[in-house]
Coordinates of C-alpha atoms in Angstrom, one line a residue:
Chain A
X1 CA -40.1 43.7 40.5
X2 CA -41.7 42.8 36.9
X3 CA -42.1 39.6 36.5
X4 CA -40.8 38.2 33.0
X5 CA -41.6 34.7 32.2
X6 CA -39.9 31.7 29.2
X7 CA -40.8 28.0 28.3
X8 CA -39.6 26.0 27.9
X9 CA -37.0 26.1 30.4
X10 CA -34.3 23.4 28.1
X11 CA -35.2 22.1 25.4
X12 CA -32.8 19.5 23.1
X13 CA -34.4 19.4 19.5
X14 CA -31.9 18.2 16.0
X15 CA -30.6 20.1 13.5
X16 CA -33.6 21.0 11.5
X17 CA -35.9 20.7 13.9
X18 CA -38.5 23.7 14.1
X19 CA -38.8 25.5 17.0
X20 CA -40.6 27.8 19.2
X21 CA -39.8 30.1 22.4
X22 CA -42.1 31.6 24.9
X23 CA -41.9 34.9 26.7
X24 CA -43.8 36.7 29.5
X25 CA -44.3 39.8 31.1
X26 CA -47.2 40.7 32.8
X27 CA -46.2 44.3 33.7
X28 CA -47.5 45.5 30.7
X29 CA -44.1 46.8 29.4
X30 CA -43.7 48.8 26.0
X31 CA -40.2 47.0 25.2
X32 CA -39.6 43.0 24.9
X33 CA -36.3 41.7 23.8
X34 CA -34.7 39.0 23.1
X35 CA -31.1 38.0 24.0
X36 CA -28.9 35.2 23.4
X37 CA -26.0 33.6 26.0
X38 CA -23.0 32.5 24.8
X39 CA -18.7 31.9 26.2
X40 CA -17.1 34.5 25.2
X41 CA -20.0 36.4 23.6
X42 CA -21.1 37.2 25.8
X43 CA -25.4 38.3 25.6
X44 CA -26.7 40.0 22.5
X45 CA -29.4 40.9 21.2
X46 CA -31.6 38.6 18.5
X47 CA -34.9 41.3 17.5
X48 CA -37.2 43.7 20.2
X49 CA -40.0 44.9 19.9
X50 CA -41.1 47.4 20.1
X51 CA -45.8 47.1 21.6
X52 CA -48.0 44.4 19.3
X53 CA -47.3 44.0 16.2
X54 CA -44.5 45.9 16.5
X55 CA -40.7 43.7 15.2
X56 CA -37.2 45.4 14.8
X57 CA -34.3 43.4 13.8
X58 CA -30.9 43.2 16.6
X59 CA -27.1 42.7 15.9
X60 CA -28.0 38.8 15.1
X61 CA -31.0 38.0 13.6
X62 CA -29.5 35.6 11.0
X63 CA -31.9 31.8 11.5
X64 CA -34.2 33.7 13.5
X65 CA -38.1 35.0 12.7
X66 CA -40.1 36.6 16.2
X67 CA -43.4 37.5 16.6
X68 CA -45.0 40.2 19.5
X69 CA -49.3 38.8 19.4
X70 CA -49.6 40.6 22.6
X71 CA -48.7 43.1 25.0
X72 CA -47.7 40.9 27.1
X73 CA -46.7 37.9 24.3
X74 CA -43.2 37.5 22.7
X75 CA -41.4 34.8 20.8
X76 CA -38.6 33.5 18.9
X77 CA -39.1 30.9 16.1
X78 CA -36.2 28.6 14.8
X79 CA -37.5 27.6 12.3
X80 CA -34.0 25.1 10.9
X81 CA -32.4 25.1 14.3
X82 CA -28.7 24.6 13.7
X83 CA -25.7 23.6 16.4
X84 CA -25.0 27.0 15.9
X85 CA -27.7 28.0 17.6
X86 CA -27.6 25.7 20.3
X87 CA -27.5 28.6 23.6
X88 CA -28.7 30.3 26.6
X89 CA -31.4 32.4 25.2
X90 CA -32.7 35.7 27.7
X91 CA -35.8 37.1 27.3
X92 CA -36.6 40.9 28.5
X93 CA -38.7 43.8 28.7
X94 CA -38.4 47.5 29.6
X95 CA -41.6 49.7 30.4
X96 CA -39.1 52.6 28.2
X97 CA -36.2 51.4 27.1
X98 CA -34.0 52.5 29.6
X99 CA -33.8 49.5 32.5
X100 CA -33.9 46.2 31.2
X101 CA -35.7 43.1 32.9
X102 CA -34.9 39.1 32.1
X103 CA -36.7 36.4 32.8
X104 CA -35.3 32.9 33.6
X105 CA -33.6 31.6 30.0
X106 CA -34.1 29.2 27.7
X107 CA -30.8 26.4 27.6
X108 CA -31.6 25.3 23.8
X109 CA -30.0 22.3 22.6
X110 CA -29.1 21.7 18.9
X111 CA -28.2 17.9 18.6
Chain B
X1 CA -21.1 51.1 15.8
X2 CA -21.5 50.7 19.5
X3 CA -19.3 48.6 21.4
X4 CA -18.1 47.9 24.8
X5 CA -14.6 46.5 26.8
X6 CA -14.6 44.9 29.8
X7 CA -10.5 43.8 29.6
X8 CA -11.0 41.3 32.2
X9 CA -11.8 38.1 31.7
X10 CA -12.3 36.0 35.8
X11 CA -11.7 38.3 39.0
X12 CA -10.1 35.9 42.5
X13 CA -10.0 37.5 45.7
X14 CA -10.5 37.7 49.3
X15 CA -13.8 38.6 51.1
X16 CA -13.5 42.0 52.4
X17 CA -10.5 42.8 49.6
X18 CA -11.9 45.7 47.2
X19 CA -12.4 45.3 43.6
X20 CA -12.9 47.2 40.7
X21 CA -14.0 45.8 37.5
X22 CA -13.0 47.9 33.8
X23 CA -15.7 49.3 31.3
X24 CA -15.2 51.2 29.2
X25 CA -17.1 52.0 25.6
X26 CA -17.2 53.5 22.1
X27 CA -20.3 55.5 20.8
X28 CA -21.0 58.3 19.0
X29 CA -23.8 59.5 21.1
X30 CA -24.8 60.5 23.7
X31 CA -23.9 57.5 26.0
X32 CA -26.2 55.3 29.0
X33 CA -23.7 52.3 31.0
X34 CA -25.4 50.3 33.1
X35 CA -24.0 47.4 35.2
X36 CA -25.4 43.9 35.2
X37 CA -25.1 41.1 38.1
X38 CA -25.5 37.6 37.5
X39 CA -25.0 35.4 40.1
X40 CA -25.1 31.2 38.6
X41 CA -27.8 29.7 36.8
X42 CA -29.9 33.1 37.4
X43 CA -31.2 35.8 35.5
X44 CA -28.6 39.1 34.7
X45 CA -29.9 42.1 37.0
X46 CA -29.5 45.2 37.4
X47 CA -26.6 46.6 39.5
X48 CA -26.8 50.4 38.6
X49 CA -26.8 52.8 36.2
X50 CA -25.3 56.4 35.0
X51 CA -25.8 58.5 32.6
X52 CA -24.4 61.8 34.5
X53 CA -20.5 62.9 33.8
X54 CA -18.8 62.7 36.6
X55 CA -21.8 61.2 38.9
X56 CA -20.9 58.5 41.2
X57 CA -23.8 56.4 41.9
X58 CA -23.9 53.3 44.3
X59 CA -26.5 50.8 44.9
X60 CA -25.8 48.1 46.8
X61 CA -22.2 48.9 48.0
X62 CA -20.7 48.7 44.6
X63 CA -20.7 51.5 43.6
X64 CA -19.5 53.5 39.2
X65 CA -18.5 57.2 38.2
X66 CA -19.3 58.0 34.5
X67 CA -16.3 60.0 33.7
X68 CA -17.2 60.5 29.6
X69 CA -14.2 61.9 29.4
X70 CA -12.1 58.8 29.3
X71 CA -15.2 56.9 28.1
X72 CA -15.5 54.4 31.5
X73 CA -17.8 53.6 33.8
X74 CA -15.8 50.8 36.2
X75 CA -17.7 49.1 39.0
X76 CA -15.9 49.5 42.2
X77 CA -16.8 47.7 45.9
X78 CA -14.8 48.2 48.5
X79 CA -15.0 45.0 50.5
X80 CA -16.1 41.8 48.8
X81 CA -18.6 39.5 50.2
X82 CA -19.5 35.6 49.5
X83 CA -22.1 36.6 47.7
X84 CA -20.7 38.9 45.6
X85 CA -19.4 36.2 43.3
X86 CA -21.5 36.4 40.2
X87 CA -20.4 37.6 36.4
X88 CA -20.6 40.9 35.9
X89 CA -21.2 42.7 32.6
X90 CA -21.0 46.2 31.9
X91 CA -23.6 47.6 30.0
X92 CA -24.3 50.2 26.9
X93 CA -27.9 51.9 25.0
X94 CA -26.0 54.7 23.1
X95 CA -28.3 56.1 20.1
X96 CA -31.4 54.6 21.2
X97 CA -31.7 53.4 24.4
X98 CA -35.1 51.0 23.5
X99 CA -32.9 49.5 20.7
X100 CA -31.6 47.1 23.2
X101 CA -28.5 47.0 24.8
X102 CA -25.4 46.6 24.1
X103 CA -22.9 44.0 26.0
X104 CA -19.6 43.5 26.7
X105 CA -18.1 40.0 27.5
X106 CA -18.5 40.0 31.4
X107 CA -16.3 39.3 34.1
X108 CA -16.3 37.0 36.4
X109 CA -16.1 37.7 39.6
X110 CA -14.8 34.9 42.7
X111 CA -14.4 35.1 46.1
X112 CA -13.2 33.4 48.2
X113 CA -13.5 33.0 52.3

């Protein structure tokens, strides 16, 4: 089964803080995704990528940047964190855009 | 845009009973539907998927049939177990599946002895 890891697993920051969430997949999948999960909203797509250097905007991109530095690594950046970004963040990867494999998630609390 | 509707937020039932979780969708493209299951403090995992009209797909005792005529992909199981307690998401890939999935809000299933 595909392996997707995320770090950190938990993060606390203050309003206006700078946060980077990391995701690595070791299966050379082409596609990688960042989602946030909130009660009452389900999972919502923030950004995604087709490959190294590629970046696509998802459904809820405001306040987030992302970078795909290699085939394996996909980062989500919050440069001025706000309390509304308190959430559970999942990274996922997919070989062809079909089945997505999710990482364990990162819990972010913005005070 | 694409949308997925799951009508039940919470389903509670006794072990051994059948369950059906509703999922309907809207898209103007040819749909690819998924069911993901998320156990407590775990990542979502794929349970079922289908893009074939009127064909039943099964996995781990769960089954679903995509009906394009009614835009539905309901999840069923004939006899639930305690280990089936989890959050179940229906998801849609419409326009271009590589563009990520559109998820429903999820249905939490709680199974009691």
